[in-house]
Amino acid sequence: MTKEVFGEMILHNKESLYRVARAILQNDEECQDAISEAITKGFEKLHTLKKDEYVKTWLIRILINECYAICRQNKWKYEGEAEIVAEADDYRELYAAINELNEKQRLAIVLHHLEGYSINEIAKMMKTSAGAVKMNLSRGRKALREYLEG
Amino acid sequence: MKKIDYDELFPTIPEEVSRKIDEVVYEHLSEKTIDFSKNKKRPVTRWAVAAAALCLLVPTGVYAAGKAYHAYVVKKDKYEVGINISMGEKQSPSVDEAESGNAGENLQNQQNGIKKNVDANVGYKDLKLNYVPEDLHYNVDGPYGGKYTTNSPSNDRGMTCVFYKIPAEGMDSVIDYTLESETWETKNGNTAIHLTRAKGYNQLWIAFEGTQYAAQIYVNGFSEDEVKLLADGAELIDGTEECANEWREPEKVSVTSSTPEIRLDSGINLAVGDCYVQPLESAEVTLKSVSVQDNFDGITTDSIGRPTDYSEYLSSDGKIRSVRKCVKIGDGKTELDQVVSSEETVLKVVVLELEIKSLSQQVSEYCVSPRLLENNNGIMKQFARTEDNYAYYREFSYEMFGFSTEHETNKNSLVNLQPQENATVRVCFALDEDCFDNAYIQLVAGKNAFVPLKDLK
């Protein structure tokens, strides 16, 4: 795959990248950092991509890794500031609902319901089993319903 | 159980994040920078719709290292581009350039570049166009005020120029329905970008190198040479005051927002002689007459009262014939508008005579804006728009025309209406003869007062 085609794919999928990052990270600034870093790594490692048709999945996997890396770096920060962050942002009701989920449930829901990936594809991206993805989806949906109906 | 709308779960990508992604991608692709030193001709770069590769165009002219404003095109989607003018690092002259015999020219460019950057920070600037096609003239006021038109204004040829000062953080203007983009360096060392569009006016952008000033010129009916001459002739001159408009991001139309639904059963039907009072506008409108005719007899004006000749729409049998096309509306990003079907239709002209009376205690203005609506199962829609993604188009518009009055006007507004003063206005609509059954005239845009046309056919 050429750099130009890879670049075009990224520009076509900005929204997807943002949603995935937002499923894991707490604010837009960190999402921006994670996406930028993932794009940079994507360009650097493009020659290692084996099949062009998996390029988006491949980039999302890189992005998920970057998001978790930022989470690890900032763990101390979130523990102290979680409430402040939540109050500071102007979330919609539904976003507030999904914010109640844990990050694995959030990510599974984003990848499955918004990005249309299959259970198996998500399992590979999240480096977990298909059963675990199903469980995260099921619990996530249940929690969302309870929140929205509650 | 409440259905979860997953699309609503997340906010859409913030503009800042989106812009950052563009920047990062551009940065990685900038290795594809065109080496102008290997091209003796003036650098010209194009992308065409057929080109599969993402083509990111690069700043022109190589001079002073350091930050300066650059203009370039980012292809965002198949038919959507971004015009980006922002601060970035200039490139140093490459070894090739230094050895190519252009070194002296490059040095001169470096000096000019530095000088231009300094100039840009001193005093105000104005835009001077040293070339405008001979058949175009600038209209100071009137219906074409602020535009360049021919002596017989039409949509086929003309131009409008907007002069901007770009904010310090740069700008990114997204333009849809773009078929082709061409970028080149003008004789003055500025960057010119010409967008050929499938819908709407073509656009010529001129970014004045090293400054925060840019011109956006809507051009229609221009030859390639005329566009080049226009760009070459554009220059910045000193001004006594700031003449440029501050660039603002156009307001985004929310995809979820919708026009309030107008229901036929929530309104009133008006007959000849009926009066509709508009308290908020302090005016009342009386329907004095409604008639239908097969031709344009007595109608010599357009929607804002300009003299217009409609004889070209008459066929040899004296009837008004027009081609009606059903068009699937594209999003302008990945698909263009597409004609689904086409048929010839015979039109009739509906003529309304209205009396407008001012109820205001002060001198006032009243905009005459009836619309042709279609009853679609009780919902009133703008005529011939079947669904959100489909629309009918005719050579002859469904919009109001034949606006005329004895009163003083500005376009289709009555001006200087004295308290309690009356003014008589005539307006017309062209309607397909097979569409009368569901057709209504909405007497005042946005108001639920309708004139049914069913019995007029």
Coordinates of C-alpha atoms in Angstrom, one line a residue:
Chain A
M1 CA 0.0 0.0 0.0
T2 CA 1.3 3.4 -0.9
K3 CA 1.6 6.3 1.6
E4 CA -0.9 8.3 -0.4
V5 CA -3.5 5.6 -0.2
F6 CA -2.8 5.1 3.5
G7 CA -3.1 8.9 4.0
E8 CA -6.4 9.0 2.1
M9 CA -7.7 6.1 4.2
I10 CA -6.9 8.0 7.4
L11 CA -8.6 11.1 6.2
H12 CA -11.7 9.0 5.3
N13 CA -11.8 7.4 8.7
K14 CA -11.1 10.3 11.0
E15 CA -14.4 9.9 12.8
S16 CA -13.8 6.2 13.4
L17 CA -10.3 6.9 14.8
Y18 CA -11.8 9.5 17.1
R19 CA -14.6 7.3 18.3
V20 CA -12.2 4.5 19.2
A21 CA -9.8 6.8 21.0
R22 CA -12.7 8.5 22.8
A23 CA -13.9 5.0 24.0
I24 CA -10.7 4.7 26.0
L25 CA -9.4 8.1 26.7
Q26 CA -11.0 10.8 28.8
N27 CA -10.4 14.0 26.8
D28 CA -9.9 15.3 23.3
E29 CA -6.4 16.4 23.9
E30 CA -5.3 12.9 24.7
C31 CA -7.3 11.5 21.8
Q32 CA -5.5 13.9 19.5
D33 CA -2.1 12.7 20.9
A34 CA -3.0 9.0 20.6
I35 CA -4.3 9.4 17.0
S36 CA -1.3 11.5 16.0
E37 CA 1.1 8.9 17.4
A38 CA -0.8 6.0 15.8
I39 CA -0.8 7.7 12.4
T40 CA 3.0 8.3 12.8
K41 CA 3.6 4.7 13.7
G42 CA 1.3 3.6 10.9
F43 CA 3.3 5.5 8.3
E44 CA 6.6 4.2 9.8
K45 CA 5.4 0.6 9.9
L46 CA 3.4 0.6 6.7
H47 CA 5.8 -1.7 5.0
T48 CA 5.0 -4.4 7.5
L49 CA 1.3 -4.4 6.6
K50 CA 0.7 -7.8 5.0
K51 CA -2.8 -7.4 3.5
D52 CA -4.1 -4.0 2.3
E53 CA -7.7 -4.9 3.1
Y54 CA -6.8 -5.1 6.8
V55 CA -5.3 -1.6 6.9
K56 CA -8.0 0.0 8.9
T57 CA -8.2 -2.8 11.4
W58 CA -4.4 -2.7 11.6
L59 CA -4.4 1.1 12.3
I60 CA -7.1 0.8 14.9
R61 CA -5.1 -1.9 16.7
I62 CA -2.1 0.5 16.8
L63 CA -4.4 3.3 18.0
I64 CA -5.8 1.1 20.8
N65 CA -2.2 0.4 21.9
E66 CA -1.4 4.1 21.9
C67 CA -4.5 4.8 23.9
Y68 CA -3.7 2.2 26.5
A69 CA -0.1 3.6 26.7
I70 CA -1.5 7.0 27.5
C71 CA -3.8 5.5 30.1
R72 CA -0.9 3.9 31.7
Q73 CA 1.1 7.1 31.7
N74 CA -1.8 9.1 33.2
K75 CA -3.2 6.5 35.6
W76 CA -2.3 8.6 38.6
K77 CA -3.8 11.6 37.0
Y78 CA -7.2 10.1 36.2
E79 CA -7.6 8.7 39.7
G80 CA -7.3 12.2 41.1
E81 CA -9.1 14.1 38.5
A82 CA -11.8 11.9 37.1
E83 CA -14.7 13.8 38.5
I84 CA -13.3 17.2 37.4
V85 CA -12.8 16.0 33.9
A86 CA -16.3 14.6 33.7
E87 CA -17.8 17.8 35.0
A88 CA -15.7 20.0 32.7
D89 CA -16.8 18.4 29.5
D90 CA -20.2 19.1 27.9
Y91 CA -21.3 15.5 27.3
R92 CA -24.6 14.6 25.9
E93 CA -26.9 12.4 27.9
L94 CA -26.0 9.3 25.9
Y95 CA -22.3 10.0 26.1
A96 CA -22.7 10.4 29.9
A97 CA -24.4 7.0 29.8
I98 CA -21.6 5.3 27.8
N99 CA -19.1 7.0 30.1
E100 CA -20.5 4.9 32.9
L101 CA -19.2 1.8 31.2
N102 CA -15.7 0.4 31.7
E103 CA -13.4 1.0 28.8
K104 CA -13.5 -2.5 27.5
Q105 CA -17.3 -2.4 27.3
R106 CA -17.1 1.0 25.7
L107 CA -14.5 0.0 23.1
A108 CA -16.5 -3.2 22.2
I109 CA -19.6 -1.2 21.7
V110 CA -17.9 1.4 19.6
L111 CA -16.1 -1.2 17.4
H112 CA -19.2 -3.4 17.0
H113 CA -22.2 -1.1 16.8
L114 CA -20.6 2.0 15.4
E115 CA -17.7 0.7 13.3
G116 CA -19.4 -2.6 12.3
Y117 CA -16.6 -5.0 13.2
S118 CA -17.3 -8.6 13.9
I119 CA -16.8 -10.2 17.3
N120 CA -13.8 -12.1 16.0
E121 CA -12.2 -8.9 14.5
I122 CA -12.7 -7.1 17.8
A123 CA -11.2 -9.9 19.7
K124 CA -8.1 -9.7 17.6
M125 CA -7.9 -5.9 18.0
M126 CA -8.4 -6.0 21.7
K127 CA -6.1 -9.0 22.1
T128 CA -8.8 -11.0 23.9
S129 CA -11.2 -13.9 23.2
A130 CA -14.4 -13.8 21.3
G131 CA -16.3 -14.8 24.4
A132 CA -14.8 -11.9 26.4
V133 CA -15.9 -9.5 23.6
K134 CA -19.5 -10.9 23.7
M135 CA -19.6 -10.6 27.4
N136 CA -18.4 -7.0 27.2
L137 CA -21.0 -6.2 24.6
S138 CA -23.7 -7.8 26.5
R139 CA -22.9 -6.2 29.8
G140 CA -22.3 -2.8 28.1
R141 CA -25.7 -2.9 26.4
K142 CA -27.4 -3.9 29.6
A143 CA -25.8 -1.1 31.5
L144 CA -26.7 1.4 28.9
R145 CA -30.3 0.4 28.9
E146 CA -30.5 0.5 32.7
Y147 CA -28.9 4.0 32.7
L148 CA -31.2 5.3 30.0
E149 CA -34.3 3.9 31.4
G150 CA -33.4 4.6 35.0
Chain B
M1 CA -37.6 -0.9 26.2
K2 CA -35.8 2.2 24.9
K3 CA -33.8 1.6 21.8
I4 CA -30.2 2.7 22.0
D5 CA -29.1 4.9 19.2
Y6 CA -25.4 4.1 19.1
D7 CA -24.7 6.9 16.6
E8 CA -25.7 9.3 19.3
L9 CA -23.3 7.8 21.8
F10 CA -20.4 10.0 20.9
P11 CA -19.9 13.5 20.0
T12 CA -18.6 14.0 16.4
I13 CA -14.9 14.6 16.0
P14 CA -14.0 18.1 17.2
E15 CA -12.6 20.4 14.5
E16 CA -9.3 20.7 16.3
V17 CA -8.7 17.0 16.3
S18 CA -9.8 16.7 12.7
R19 CA -7.4 19.5 11.7
K20 CA -4.5 17.9 13.7
I21 CA -5.1 14.6 11.8
D22 CA -4.9 16.5 8.5
E23 CA -1.6 18.1 9.6
V24 CA -0.1 14.8 10.7
V25 CA -1.1 13.1 7.5
Y26 CA 0.2 16.0 5.5
E27 CA 3.4 16.0 7.3
H28 CA 4.0 12.3 6.5
L29 CA 3.1 12.8 2.9
S30 CA 5.1 15.9 2.4
E31 CA 8.0 13.8 1.2
K32 CA 6.1 14.0 -2.0
T33 CA 6.9 17.6 -2.2
I34 CA 7.3 18.6 -5.8
D35 CA 10.8 19.7 -6.6
F36 CA 10.3 22.8 -8.6
S37 CA 13.9 23.1 -9.5
K38 CA 13.5 20.1 -11.7
N39 CA 10.7 21.8 -13.6
K40 CA 11.7 24.8 -15.6
K41 CA 8.1 25.6 -16.3
R42 CA 6.0 27.5 -13.8
P43 CA 5.0 24.8 -11.3
V44 CA 1.6 23.5 -11.9
T45 CA 0.0 20.7 -10.0
R46 CA -3.3 19.1 -10.7
W47 CA -5.4 16.3 -9.3
A48 CA -8.3 14.9 -11.2
V49 CA -11.2 12.9 -9.9
A50 CA -9.8 9.8 -11.6
A51 CA -6.6 10.0 -9.7
A52 CA -6.5 7.4 -7.0
A53 CA -3.7 8.9 -5.1
L54 CA -4.2 11.5 -2.5
C55 CA -2.5 14.6 -3.8
L56 CA -1.4 17.1 -1.3
L57 CA -0.1 20.2 -2.9
V58 CA 2.8 22.1 -1.6
P59 CA 3.8 25.6 -0.9
T60 CA 5.3 27.5 -3.7
G61 CA 8.5 29.4 -3.9
V62 CA 11.5 28.4 -1.8
Y63 CA 13.0 31.1 0.3
A64 CA 13.7 32.2 3.8
A65 CA 13.8 29.4 6.3
G66 CA 11.5 29.9 9.2
K67 CA 7.7 30.1 9.6
A68 CA 5.4 31.7 7.0
Y69 CA 1.9 31.3 5.8
H70 CA 1.4 28.7 3.1
A71 CA -1.6 27.7 1.0
Y72 CA -2.3 24.2 -0.2
V73 CA -5.1 21.9 -1.1
V74 CA -6.0 18.8 0.9
K75 CA -8.2 16.3 -0.8
K76 CA -10.6 15.3 1.9
D77 CA -12.9 13.1 -0.1
K78 CA -13.7 12.1 -3.7
Y79 CA -15.3 15.4 -4.4
E80 CA -14.4 17.4 -1.3
V81 CA -11.2 19.4 -0.8
G82 CA -9.9 21.7 1.9
I83 CA -8.2 24.9 1.2
N84 CA -5.6 25.3 3.9
I85 CA -3.7 28.4 4.6
S86 CA -1.6 28.1 7.7
M87 CA 1.7 28.9 9.3
G88 CA 4.4 26.3 8.7
E89 CA 8.0 25.7 8.3
K90 CA 9.5 26.8 5.0
Q91 CA 11.9 24.5 3.3
S92 CA 15.5 25.4 2.8
P93 CA 16.8 25.3 -0.8
S94 CA 17.9 21.8 -1.7
V95 CA 21.3 21.0 -3.1
D96 CA 19.8 20.4 -6.4
E97 CA 18.3 23.8 -6.5
A98 CA 21.6 25.5 -5.5
E99 CA 23.4 23.7 -8.3
S100 CA 20.7 24.1 -10.9
G101 CA 21.5 27.6 -11.8
N102 CA 18.5 28.9 -10.0
A103 CA 20.5 29.8 -7.0
G104 CA 20.5 33.5 -7.8
E105 CA 16.8 33.5 -8.4
N106 CA 16.3 31.6 -5.2
L107 CA 18.4 34.1 -3.3
Q108 CA 16.3 36.9 -4.7
N109 CA 13.2 35.0 -3.7
Q110 CA 14.6 34.6 -0.2
Q111 CA 15.1 38.4 0.0
N112 CA 11.7 39.1 -1.4
G113 CA 10.2 36.6 0.9
I114 CA 11.7 38.3 3.9
K115 CA 10.6 41.6 2.7
K116 CA 7.1 40.5 2.1
N117 CA 6.9 39.0 5.5
V118 CA 8.0 42.3 7.0
D119 CA 5.6 44.3 4.8
A120 CA 2.7 42.1 5.9
N121 CA 3.1 43.2 9.5
V122 CA 3.2 46.9 8.8
G123 CA 0.0 48.9 8.2
Y124 CA -3.2 47.8 6.5
K125 CA -3.5 46.1 3.2
D126 CA -6.0 46.2 0.3
L127 CA -6.5 44.0 -2.7
K128 CA -6.0 45.3 -6.2
L129 CA -7.1 43.3 -9.2
N130 CA -5.0 44.5 -12.2
Y131 CA -6.9 42.3 -14.6
V132 CA -10.6 41.8 -15.0
P133 CA -12.1 40.5 -18.3
E134 CA -13.2 43.5 -20.4
D135 CA -16.8 42.5 -20.6
L136 CA -17.2 42.5 -16.9
H137 CA -17.8 45.5 -14.7
Y138 CA -18.2 46.0 -11.0
N139 CA -21.7 46.8 -9.7
V140 CA -21.5 49.2 -6.8
D141 CA -25.1 48.7 -5.8
G142 CA -28.4 47.3 -7.1
P143 CA -29.4 43.7 -7.3
Y144 CA -25.8 42.7 -8.3
G145 CA -24.1 45.0 -5.9
G146 CA -20.6 43.8 -5.0
K147 CA -20.4 41.5 -8.0
Y148 CA -18.7 41.7 -11.4
T149 CA -21.2 41.0 -14.2
T150 CA -21.6 41.5 -17.9
N151 CA -24.0 44.1 -19.2
S152 CA -26.6 41.3 -19.4
P153 CA -26.2 39.7 -16.0
S154 CA -26.7 35.9 -15.9
N155 CA -25.4 33.0 -13.9
D156 CA -23.3 31.9 -16.8
R157 CA -20.6 34.5 -16.4
G158 CA -19.5 36.7 -13.6
M159 CA -17.3 36.9 -10.5
T160 CA -17.4 37.9 -6.9
C161 CA -14.3 38.6 -4.9
V162 CA -13.9 38.3 -1.1
F163 CA -10.7 39.6 0.5
Y164 CA -9.7 37.8 3.8
K165 CA -7.3 38.2 6.5
I166 CA -6.6 34.7 7.8
P167 CA -6.4 34.4 11.6
A168 CA -3.0 33.7 13.2
E169 CA -3.8 30.0 13.7
G170 CA -4.6 29.6 9.9
M171 CA -7.8 28.4 8.2
D172 CA -9.2 25.4 6.5
S173 CA -12.1 25.9 4.2
V174 CA -13.9 22.8 3.0
I175 CA -15.4 22.9 -0.5
D176 CA -17.6 20.2 -1.9
Y177 CA -18.6 19.2 -5.4
T178 CA -15.0 19.8 -6.5
L179 CA -14.1 18.0 -9.7
E180 CA -10.6 19.3 -10.2
S181 CA -8.0 21.4 -8.4
E182 CA -5.1 23.2 -9.9
T183 CA -2.4 25.0 -7.9
W184 CA 0.3 27.2 -9.3
E185 CA 2.6 30.1 -8.5
T186 CA 1.6 33.4 -9.8
K187 CA 3.9 35.9 -11.4
N188 CA 4.0 37.8 -8.1
G189 CA 5.1 34.7 -6.2
N190 CA 1.7 34.0 -4.7
T191 CA -0.1 30.7 -4.5
A192 CA -3.2 30.4 -6.7
I193 CA -5.6 27.5 -6.4
H194 CA -8.4 27.0 -8.9
L195 CA -11.3 24.6 -8.1
T196 CA -13.5 23.4 -10.9
R197 CA -16.8 22.4 -9.4
A198 CA -19.8 20.3 -10.5
K199 CA -22.2 22.5 -8.5
G200 CA -22.0 26.1 -7.5
Y201 CA -19.4 28.6 -8.7
N202 CA -15.9 27.6 -9.5
Q203 CA -13.4 29.2 -7.0
L204 CA -10.1 30.9 -7.4
W205 CA -8.1 31.3 -4.2
I206 CA -5.0 33.5 -4.1
A207 CA -2.9 33.3 -1.0
F208 CA -0.5 36.2 -0.8
E209 CA 2.7 34.5 0.1
G210 CA 4.1 35.1 3.5
T211 CA 1.2 37.2 4.6
Q212 CA -2.1 36.4 6.3
Y213 CA -4.1 37.8 3.4
A214 CA -6.0 35.8 0.8
A215 CA -8.6 36.4 -1.9
Q216 CA -11.5 34.0 -2.6
I217 CA -12.9 34.7 -6.0
Y218 CA -16.0 33.0 -7.2
V219 CA -15.7 32.8 -11.0
N220 CA -18.1 31.4 -13.6
G221 CA -17.7 31.2 -17.3
F222 CA -14.0 32.1 -17.2
S223 CA -11.5 30.5 -19.6
E224 CA -8.3 29.0 -18.2
D225 CA -6.3 32.0 -19.5
E226 CA -8.6 34.4 -17.8
V227 CA -8.3 32.7 -14.5
K228 CA -4.5 32.8 -14.9
L229 CA -4.5 36.5 -15.8
L230 CA -6.8 37.2 -12.9
A231 CA -4.5 35.5 -10.4
D232 CA -1.3 37.0 -11.9
G233 CA -2.9 40.5 -11.7
A234 CA -3.9 40.3 -8.0
E235 CA -1.7 42.2 -5.7
L236 CA -1.7 43.5 -2.2
I237 CA -1.4 47.3 -1.8
D238 CA -1.2 49.5 1.2
G239 CA -4.6 50.6 2.6
T240 CA -5.6 53.4 4.9
E241 CA -7.7 51.0 6.9
E242 CA -8.2 47.3 7.2
C243 CA -10.0 46.3 4.0
A244 CA -9.9 42.6 4.5
N245 CA -12.7 40.6 6.1
E246 CA -11.7 38.5 9.0
W247 CA -11.9 34.9 8.0
R248 CA -14.5 33.0 10.0
E249 CA -15.3 29.3 9.8
P250 CA -18.7 29.0 8.0
E251 CA -21.3 27.8 10.4
K252 CA -21.9 24.1 10.1
V253 CA -25.4 23.0 9.4
S254 CA -26.3 20.3 11.8
V255 CA -27.4 17.1 10.1
T256 CA -29.9 16.4 12.8
S257 CA -31.6 19.8 12.6
S258 CA -34.6 20.0 10.4
T259 CA -37.0 22.6 9.2
P260 CA -40.2 22.6 11.3
E261 CA -42.9 20.5 9.6
I262 CA -45.7 22.5 8.1
R263 CA -49.0 20.6 8.1
L264 CA -51.9 21.5 5.8
D265 CA -54.5 20.9 8.5
S266 CA -52.7 23.3 10.9
G267 CA -53.1 26.2 8.5
I268 CA -55.9 28.2 6.8
N269 CA -56.9 28.2 3.2
L270 CA -57.3 31.6 1.6
A271 CA -59.7 32.6 -1.1
V272 CA -59.7 35.8 -3.2
G273 CA -60.6 38.7 -1.0
D274 CA -59.3 37.1 2.2
C275 CA -56.8 39.0 4.4
Y276 CA -54.0 37.5 6.4
V277 CA -52.7 39.5 9.3
Q278 CA -49.1 39.3 10.4
P279 CA -48.9 40.9 13.8
L280 CA -45.2 40.4 14.3
E281 CA -44.4 42.0 10.9
S282 CA -47.1 44.7 11.5
A283 CA -48.6 44.0 8.1
E284 CA -51.6 42.4 6.5
V285 CA -51.7 40.7 3.1
T286 CA -54.9 40.6 1.1
L287 CA -55.3 38.2 -1.8
K288 CA -56.8 40.3 -4.5
S289 CA -56.7 37.9 -7.4
V290 CA -55.4 34.6 -8.6
S291 CA -55.3 33.6 -12.2
V292 CA -53.7 31.1 -14.6
Q293 CA -52.3 31.8 -18.0
D294 CA -50.6 29.6 -20.6
N295 CA -48.0 32.2 -21.6
F296 CA -45.9 35.1 -20.2
D297 CA -48.1 37.8 -21.5
G298 CA -47.7 40.9 -19.3
I299 CA -44.8 39.4 -17.3
T300 CA -41.5 41.1 -17.9
T301 CA -39.7 40.9 -14.6
D302 CA -37.8 38.4 -12.6
S303 CA -38.1 37.6 -8.9
I304 CA -36.6 40.9 -7.8
G305 CA -38.2 43.1 -10.4
R306 CA -35.4 43.2 -13.0
P307 CA -36.5 43.3 -16.7
T308 CA -36.5 39.8 -18.1
D309 CA -37.6 38.4 -21.4
Y310 CA -39.2 35.0 -21.1
S311 CA -39.9 34.4 -24.8
E312 CA -37.1 31.8 -25.0
Y313 CA -39.3 29.5 -22.9
L314 CA -42.2 29.5 -25.4
S315 CA -42.3 26.7 -27.9
S316 CA -43.5 27.0 -31.5
D317 CA -47.1 26.1 -30.4
G318 CA -47.1 29.0 -28.0
K319 CA -47.0 26.8 -24.9
I320 CA -44.4 26.9 -22.2
R321 CA -42.5 23.7 -22.3
S322 CA -39.7 22.7 -20.0
V323 CA -37.7 19.6 -19.3
R324 CA -38.3 18.3 -15.8
K325 CA -35.5 16.2 -14.3
C326 CA -35.6 14.0 -11.3
V327 CA -32.3 14.3 -9.6
K328 CA -30.8 12.2 -6.8
I329 CA -28.9 14.7 -4.6
G330 CA -25.4 13.7 -3.8
D331 CA -23.6 14.6 -0.7
G332 CA -21.0 16.5 -2.6
K333 CA -18.3 14.5 -1.0
T334 CA -18.4 11.0 -2.4
E335 CA -21.1 11.4 -4.9
L336 CA -22.4 14.2 -7.2
D337 CA -26.1 14.9 -8.1
Q338 CA -27.3 12.4 -10.6
V339 CA -30.2 12.7 -13.1
V340 CA -32.5 9.7 -12.5
S341 CA -35.2 10.5 -15.1
S342 CA -36.1 13.3 -17.5
E343 CA -39.4 14.3 -19.2
E344 CA -40.9 17.2 -21.0
T345 CA -43.6 19.1 -19.2
V346 CA -46.0 21.9 -20.1
L347 CA -46.1 24.8 -17.7
K348 CA -48.8 27.2 -16.7
V349 CA -48.2 30.5 -15.0
V350 CA -50.1 31.3 -11.8
V351 CA -50.4 35.0 -11.3
L352 CA -51.2 36.4 -7.8
E353 CA -52.1 40.0 -7.0
L354 CA -51.5 40.9 -3.4
E355 CA -52.2 44.0 -1.4
I356 CA -49.8 44.7 1.4
K357 CA -50.9 47.1 4.1
S358 CA -48.5 48.3 6.8
L359 CA -49.9 48.2 10.3
S360 CA -46.8 49.7 11.7
Q361 CA -46.7 53.1 13.4
Q362 CA -43.3 53.8 11.7
V363 CA -41.9 53.7 8.2
S364 CA -41.2 50.0 7.5
E365 CA -40.1 47.4 5.0
Y366 CA -41.9 44.3 3.9
C367 CA -40.4 41.3 2.1
V368 CA -42.7 39.7 -0.4
S369 CA -41.8 36.0 -0.3
P370 CA -44.7 33.6 -1.2
R371 CA -43.6 30.1 -2.0
L372 CA -45.0 27.2 -4.1
L373 CA -45.7 24.2 -1.9
E374 CA -46.8 20.7 -2.5
N375 CA -49.2 18.8 -0.2
N376 CA -47.5 15.5 0.4
N377 CA -49.9 13.4 2.6
G378 CA -50.8 16.4 4.7
I379 CA -47.2 17.7 5.0
M380 CA -46.4 20.8 3.0
K381 CA -43.1 20.7 1.3
Q382 CA -41.2 23.0 -1.0
F383 CA -42.6 22.2 -4.4
A384 CA -41.2 19.2 -6.4
R385 CA -38.9 18.1 -3.6
T386 CA -40.0 14.5 -3.2
E387 CA -37.7 13.3 -0.5
D388 CA -34.6 14.6 1.2
N389 CA -32.4 13.0 -1.3
Y390 CA -34.4 13.6 -4.4
A391 CA -35.5 16.8 -6.2
Y392 CA -37.1 17.8 -9.4
Y393 CA -35.3 20.4 -11.5
R394 CA -36.7 22.3 -14.4
E395 CA -35.1 24.6 -16.8
F396 CA -37.7 27.0 -15.5
S397 CA -37.5 27.4 -11.8
Y398 CA -40.3 26.7 -9.3
E399 CA -39.4 29.9 -7.5
M400 CA -41.3 33.1 -7.5
F401 CA -40.8 35.3 -10.6
G402 CA -42.6 38.3 -12.3
F403 CA -42.3 40.5 -9.2
S404 CA -43.7 43.9 -10.0
T405 CA -45.1 46.8 -8.1
E406 CA -45.5 50.6 -8.4
H407 CA -44.1 51.0 -4.9
E408 CA -40.4 51.6 -4.1
T409 CA -38.5 48.4 -3.7
N410 CA -35.2 46.8 -2.8
K411 CA -35.1 43.5 -4.6
N412 CA -38.4 41.8 -3.5
S413 CA -38.9 44.0 -0.5
L414 CA -41.2 47.0 -0.3
V415 CA -39.3 49.8 1.3
N416 CA -40.3 53.1 2.9
L417 CA -43.8 51.8 3.6
Q418 CA -45.5 54.6 5.5
P419 CA -47.8 53.8 8.4
Q420 CA -51.1 52.4 7.1
E421 CA -49.9 52.6 3.5
N422 CA -51.0 50.0 0.9
A423 CA -49.0 48.6 -1.9
T424 CA -50.1 46.3 -4.7
V425 CA -47.7 43.6 -5.8
R426 CA -47.9 41.0 -8.5
V427 CA -46.0 37.7 -8.3
C428 CA -46.0 34.6 -10.5
F429 CA -45.1 30.9 -10.3
A430 CA -44.7 28.4 -13.1
L431 CA -46.4 25.1 -12.4
D432 CA -46.5 21.9 -14.3
E433 CA -50.0 21.4 -15.6
D434 CA -50.1 17.9 -14.1
C435 CA -49.3 19.2 -10.6
F436 CA -52.1 21.5 -9.8
D437 CA -54.0 19.1 -7.6
N438 CA -51.5 19.1 -4.8
A439 CA -50.2 22.6 -5.3
Y440 CA -50.6 25.5 -2.9
I441 CA -49.1 29.0 -2.6
Q442 CA -47.8 29.7 0.8
L443 CA -48.7 33.4 1.0
V444 CA -45.9 34.3 3.4
A445 CA -42.8 32.1 3.9
G446 CA -43.0 30.2 7.2
K447 CA -46.7 31.1 7.8
N448 CA -49.6 28.6 7.6
A449 CA -51.7 30.5 5.1
F450 CA -52.2 28.7 1.9
V451 CA -53.8 29.5 -1.5
P452 CA -55.0 26.2 -3.0
L453 CA -54.5 26.0 -6.8
K454 CA -56.5 22.8 -7.4
D455 CA -59.5 24.6 -8.8
L456 CA -57.5 26.9 -11.0
K457 CA -56.3 24.4 -13.6

